[in-house]
Amino acid sequence: MTYRDFERELLRLAFTTQAELSPPSLAFILDIPIAEAESYMHRLLAAGVLELSSDDDGHLTYVMPDRPVQPLRPDDPALVGATCITTWPAQAAAGPHGGSPGLGGSGSLGERSLGGPPGAIATVRAALPARRQSSSQAAGALVLNALLCPGVGSLVAGRTKTGLAQMMMFFIGLPLLIVTVGAPLMMAAWLWGVATGAQLLAEARD
């Protein structure tokens, strides 16, 4: 990611979300190395865009003096008539297992239409997009779900709710093996984990 792209994405996050402005957070959201995010943030510090502050425990944090207290809404007068095209990490198809509600689609380029003809409804993609896994990461998630424990691979791939549900179903089934319901529960959790891994692999190859 270039410095210009990073600067644009940081401003988008600062003005339209309440995301924490720290190197690890931005590295995760933008899918870049932490060292790269930290390097770009130091440049923004030198330019006066960001400032360093400390909390009561003495931990240093990055703050943006001009950041609004509340994230800007699509109909905010400051955004009327503006169109902003930003780079996003490629995402999987929207839905309960990976997409962000309201994003409607996937791709590496996101567009926010923040104005238009009189009477037009402004739309904004302010929600953070889901990270898309590489083929090797998706394959690793599938192997973990199939061979280690259902849900572990899902958690590693970022499907937190799905992974926790799979693990819970699996471990609930363990003590119930003495009755007939335990084995079906564990098998269902395993099949669900394998299906999630296969879905991740298919999305990574698209």
GROMACS .gro file of C-alpha atoms in nm:
model
  206
    1MET     CA    1   0.000   0.000   0.000
    2THR     CA    2   0.133   0.343  -0.091
    3TYR     CA    3   0.155   0.625   0.162
    4ARG     CA    4  -0.117   0.817  -0.022
    5ASP     CA    5  -0.355   0.519  -0.005
    6PHE     CA    6  -0.277   0.470   0.363
    7GLU     CA    7  -0.341   0.837   0.437
    8ARG     CA    8  -0.677   0.823   0.256
    9GLU     CA    9  -0.784   0.508   0.440
   10LEU     CA   10  -0.680   0.647   0.779
   11LEU     CA   11  -0.884   0.962   0.718
   12ARG     CA   12  -1.182   0.751   0.612
   13LEU     CA   13  -1.162   0.549   0.932
   14ALA     CA   14  -1.106   0.857   1.149
   15PHE     CA   15  -1.403   1.052   1.014
   16THR     CA   16  -1.661   0.779   0.949
   17THR     CA   17  -1.588   0.518   1.221
   18GLN     CA   18  -1.474   0.494   1.581
   19ALA     CA   19  -1.189   0.256   1.497
   20GLU     CA   20  -0.878   0.282   1.713
   21LEU     CA   21  -0.594   0.462   1.536
   22SER     CA   22  -0.299   0.243   1.627
   23PRO     CA   23  -0.044   0.054   1.413
   24PRO     CA   24  -0.181  -0.294   1.503
   25SER     CA   25  -0.543  -0.190   1.443
   26LEU     CA   26  -0.472  -0.026   1.108
   27ALA     CA   27  -0.248  -0.316   1.003
   28PHE     CA   28  -0.535  -0.557   1.070
   29ILE     CA   29  -0.803  -0.346   0.901
   30LEU     CA   30  -0.593  -0.260   0.594
   31ASP     CA   31  -0.419  -0.599   0.573
   32ILE     CA   32  -0.065  -0.460   0.579
   33PRO     CA   33   0.237  -0.531   0.806
   34ILE     CA   34   0.239  -0.354   1.143
   35ALA     CA   35   0.583  -0.207   1.066
   36GLU     CA   36   0.446  -0.050   0.747
   37ALA     CA   37   0.149   0.101   0.931
   38GLU     CA   38   0.378   0.236   1.204
   39SER     CA   39   0.614   0.388   0.947
   40TYR     CA   40   0.330   0.571   0.772
   41MET     CA   41   0.189   0.690   1.105
   42HIS     CA   42   0.526   0.837   1.198
   43ARG     CA   43   0.513   1.038   0.874
   44LEU     CA   44   0.168   1.164   0.971
   45LEU     CA   45   0.306   1.257   1.313
   46ALA     CA   46   0.581   1.460   1.149
   47ALA     CA   47   0.321   1.631   0.928
   48GLY     CA   48   0.110   1.724   1.230
   49VAL     CA   49  -0.190   1.517   1.121
   50LEU     CA   50  -0.153   1.285   1.421
   51GLU     CA   51  -0.029   1.350   1.773
   52LEU     CA   52   0.101   1.125   2.047
   53SER     CA   53  -0.084   1.123   2.377
   54SER     CA   54  -0.061   0.911   2.691
   55ASP     CA   55  -0.327   0.761   2.914
   56ASP     CA   56  -0.329   0.739   3.293
   57ASP     CA   57  -0.105   0.432   3.281
   58GLY     CA   58   0.153   0.605   3.066
   59HIS     CA   59   0.072   0.413   2.746
   60LEU     CA   60   0.130   0.616   2.430
   61THR     CA   61  -0.163   0.646   2.189
   62TYR     CA   62  -0.214   0.813   1.853
   63VAL     CA   63  -0.481   1.081   1.834
   64MET     CA   64  -0.609   1.302   1.553
   65PRO     CA   65  -0.690   1.652   1.685
   66ASP     CA   66  -0.940   1.719   1.405
   67ARG     CA   67  -1.127   1.391   1.448
   68PRO     CA   68  -1.499   1.446   1.512
   69VAL     CA   69  -1.639   1.324   1.843
   70GLN     CA   70  -1.909   1.135   1.656
   71PRO     CA   71  -1.848   0.967   1.316
   72LEU     CA   72  -1.986   1.163   1.021
   73ARG     CA   73  -2.313   1.042   0.874
   74PRO     CA   74  -2.377   1.008   0.497
   75ASP     CA   75  -2.612   1.308   0.503
   76ASP     CA   76  -2.366   1.529   0.692
   77PRO     CA   77  -2.329   1.867   0.516
   78ALA     CA   78  -1.951   1.821   0.513
   79LEU     CA   79  -1.993   1.520   0.282
   80VAL     CA   80  -2.265   1.644   0.049
   81GLY     CA   81  -2.155   1.640  -0.313
   82ALA     CA   82  -1.835   1.449  -0.245
   83THR     CA   83  -1.745   1.117  -0.397
   84CYS     CA   84  -1.463   0.924  -0.239
   85ILE     CA   85  -1.306   0.613  -0.393
   86THR     CA   86  -1.097   0.416  -0.150
   87THR     CA   87  -0.904   0.093  -0.157
   88TRP     CA   88  -1.040  -0.187   0.058
   89PRO     CA   89  -0.901  -0.530   0.143
   90ALA     CA   90  -1.070  -0.780  -0.087
   91GLN     CA   91  -1.366  -0.940   0.090
   92ALA     CA   92  -1.574  -1.248   0.062
   93ALA     CA   93  -1.936  -1.239  -0.044
   94ALA     CA   94  -2.151  -1.050   0.204
   95GLY     CA   95  -2.344  -1.257   0.448
   96PRO     CA   96  -2.352  -1.391   0.803
   97HIS     CA   97  -2.024  -1.582   0.756
   98GLY     CA   98  -1.795  -1.313   0.622
   99GLY     CA   99  -1.940  -1.001   0.467
  100SER     CA  100  -2.033  -0.678   0.635
  101PRO     CA  101  -2.401  -0.587   0.630
  102GLY     CA  102  -2.487  -0.328   0.371
  103LEU     CA  103  -2.171  -0.358   0.165
  104GLY     CA  104  -2.341  -0.553  -0.109
  105GLY     CA  105  -2.067  -0.733  -0.294
  106SER     CA  106  -1.694  -0.791  -0.289
  107GLY     CA  107  -1.379  -0.667  -0.451
  108SER     CA  108  -1.059  -0.480  -0.384
  109LEU     CA  109  -1.205  -0.140  -0.466
  110GLY     CA  110  -1.482   0.022  -0.265
  111GLU     CA  111  -1.672   0.333  -0.364
  112ARG     CA  112  -1.866   0.562  -0.138
  113SER     CA  113  -2.116   0.783  -0.316
  114LEU     CA  114  -2.171   1.076  -0.082
  115GLY     CA  115  -2.379   1.300  -0.297
  116GLY     CA  116  -2.538   1.337  -0.637
  117PRO     CA  117  -2.837   1.494  -0.806
  118PRO     CA  118  -3.086   1.682  -0.585
  119GLY     CA  119  -3.310   1.440  -0.399
  120ALA     CA  120  -3.072   1.148  -0.442
  121ILE     CA  121  -3.013   0.931  -0.137
  122ALA     CA  122  -2.651   0.942  -0.024
  123THR     CA  123  -2.494   0.608   0.055
  124VAL     CA  124  -2.176   0.530   0.241
  125ARG     CA  125  -1.966   0.223   0.292
  126ALA     CA  126  -1.841   0.319   0.632
  127ALA     CA  127  -1.859  -0.031   0.775
  128LEU     CA  128  -1.525  -0.209   0.784
  129PRO     CA  129  -1.496  -0.482   0.519
  130ALA     CA  130  -1.411  -0.837   0.611
  131ARG     CA  131  -1.062  -0.955   0.536
  132ARG     CA  132  -1.030  -1.210   0.261
  133GLN     CA  133  -0.809  -1.510   0.326
  134SER     CA  134  -0.538  -1.628   0.088
  135SER     CA  135  -0.561  -1.980  -0.055
  136SER     CA  136  -0.294  -2.107   0.185
  137GLN     CA  137  -0.469  -1.952   0.488
  138ALA     CA  138  -0.803  -2.098   0.380
  139ALA     CA  139  -0.644  -2.439   0.329
  140GLY     CA  140  -0.488  -2.416   0.675
  141ALA     CA  141  -0.827  -2.333   0.826
  142LEU     CA  142  -0.979  -2.636   0.653
  143VAL     CA  143  -0.704  -2.866   0.785
  144LEU     CA  144  -0.739  -2.731   1.141
  145ASN     CA  145  -1.115  -2.777   1.137
  146ALA     CA  146  -1.091  -3.127   0.992
  147LEU     CA  147  -0.794  -3.271   1.181
  148LEU     CA  148  -0.747  -3.069   1.501
  149CYS     CA  149  -1.083  -2.948   1.630
  150PRO     CA  150  -1.392  -2.805   1.459
  151GLY     CA  151  -1.391  -2.429   1.501
  152VAL     CA  152  -1.017  -2.374   1.548
  153GLY     CA  153  -0.961  -2.309   1.177
  154SER     CA  154  -1.269  -2.087   1.163
  155LEU     CA  155  -1.133  -1.875   1.449
  156VAL     CA  156  -0.793  -1.845   1.282
  157ALA     CA  157  -0.966  -1.734   0.960
  158GLY     CA  158  -1.157  -1.460   1.140
  159ARG     CA  159  -1.498  -1.633   1.155
  160THR     CA  160  -1.520  -1.579   1.530
  161LYS     CA  161  -1.890  -1.645   1.593
  162THR     CA  162  -1.894  -1.946   1.362
  163GLY     CA  163  -1.576  -2.090   1.515
  164LEU     CA  164  -1.702  -2.050   1.872
  165ALA     CA  165  -2.034  -2.212   1.783
  166GLN     CA  166  -1.857  -2.507   1.619
  167MET     CA  167  -1.626  -2.559   1.916
  168MET     CA  168  -1.913  -2.530   2.162
  169MET     CA  169  -2.116  -2.791   1.972
  170PHE     CA  170  -1.816  -3.024   1.958
  171PHE     CA  171  -1.728  -3.000   2.326
  172ILE     CA  172  -2.089  -3.028   2.436
  173GLY     CA  173  -2.101  -3.355   2.244
  174LEU     CA  174  -1.795  -3.500   2.420
  175PRO     CA  175  -1.954  -3.573   2.760
  176LEU     CA  176  -2.271  -3.682   2.585
  177LEU     CA  177  -2.095  -3.967   2.405
  178ILE     CA  178  -2.234  -4.200   2.669
  179VAL     CA  179  -2.577  -4.134   2.523
  180THR     CA  180  -2.684  -4.141   2.160
  181VAL     CA  181  -2.697  -3.762   2.117
  182GLY     CA  182  -2.324  -3.701   2.170
  183ALA     CA  183  -2.188  -3.859   1.853
  184PRO     CA  184  -2.434  -3.679   1.620
  185LEU     CA  185  -2.349  -3.345   1.783
  186MET     CA  186  -1.975  -3.397   1.737
  187MET     CA  187  -2.024  -3.517   1.380
  188ALA     CA  188  -2.241  -3.215   1.300
  189ALA     CA  189  -1.975  -2.980   1.442
  190TRP     CA  190  -1.705  -3.155   1.237
  191LEU     CA  191  -1.908  -3.138   0.915
  192TRP     CA  192  -1.987  -2.772   0.981
  193GLY     CA  193  -1.618  -2.695   1.033
  194VAL     CA  194  -1.519  -2.875   0.713
  195ALA     CA  195  -1.792  -2.690   0.522
  196THR     CA  196  -1.668  -2.356   0.658
  197GLY     CA  197  -1.311  -2.441   0.553
  198ALA     CA  198  -1.429  -2.542   0.207
  199GLN     CA  199  -1.624  -2.217   0.175
  200LEU     CA  200  -1.317  -2.013   0.272
  201LEU     CA  201  -1.110  -2.201   0.016
  202ALA     CA  202  -1.367  -2.142  -0.258
  203GLU     CA  203  -1.387  -1.769  -0.173
  204ALA     CA  204  -1.008  -1.738  -0.176
  205ARG     CA  205  -0.993  -1.887  -0.525
  206ASP     CA  206  -1.260  -1.659  -0.673
   0.00000   0.00000   0.00000
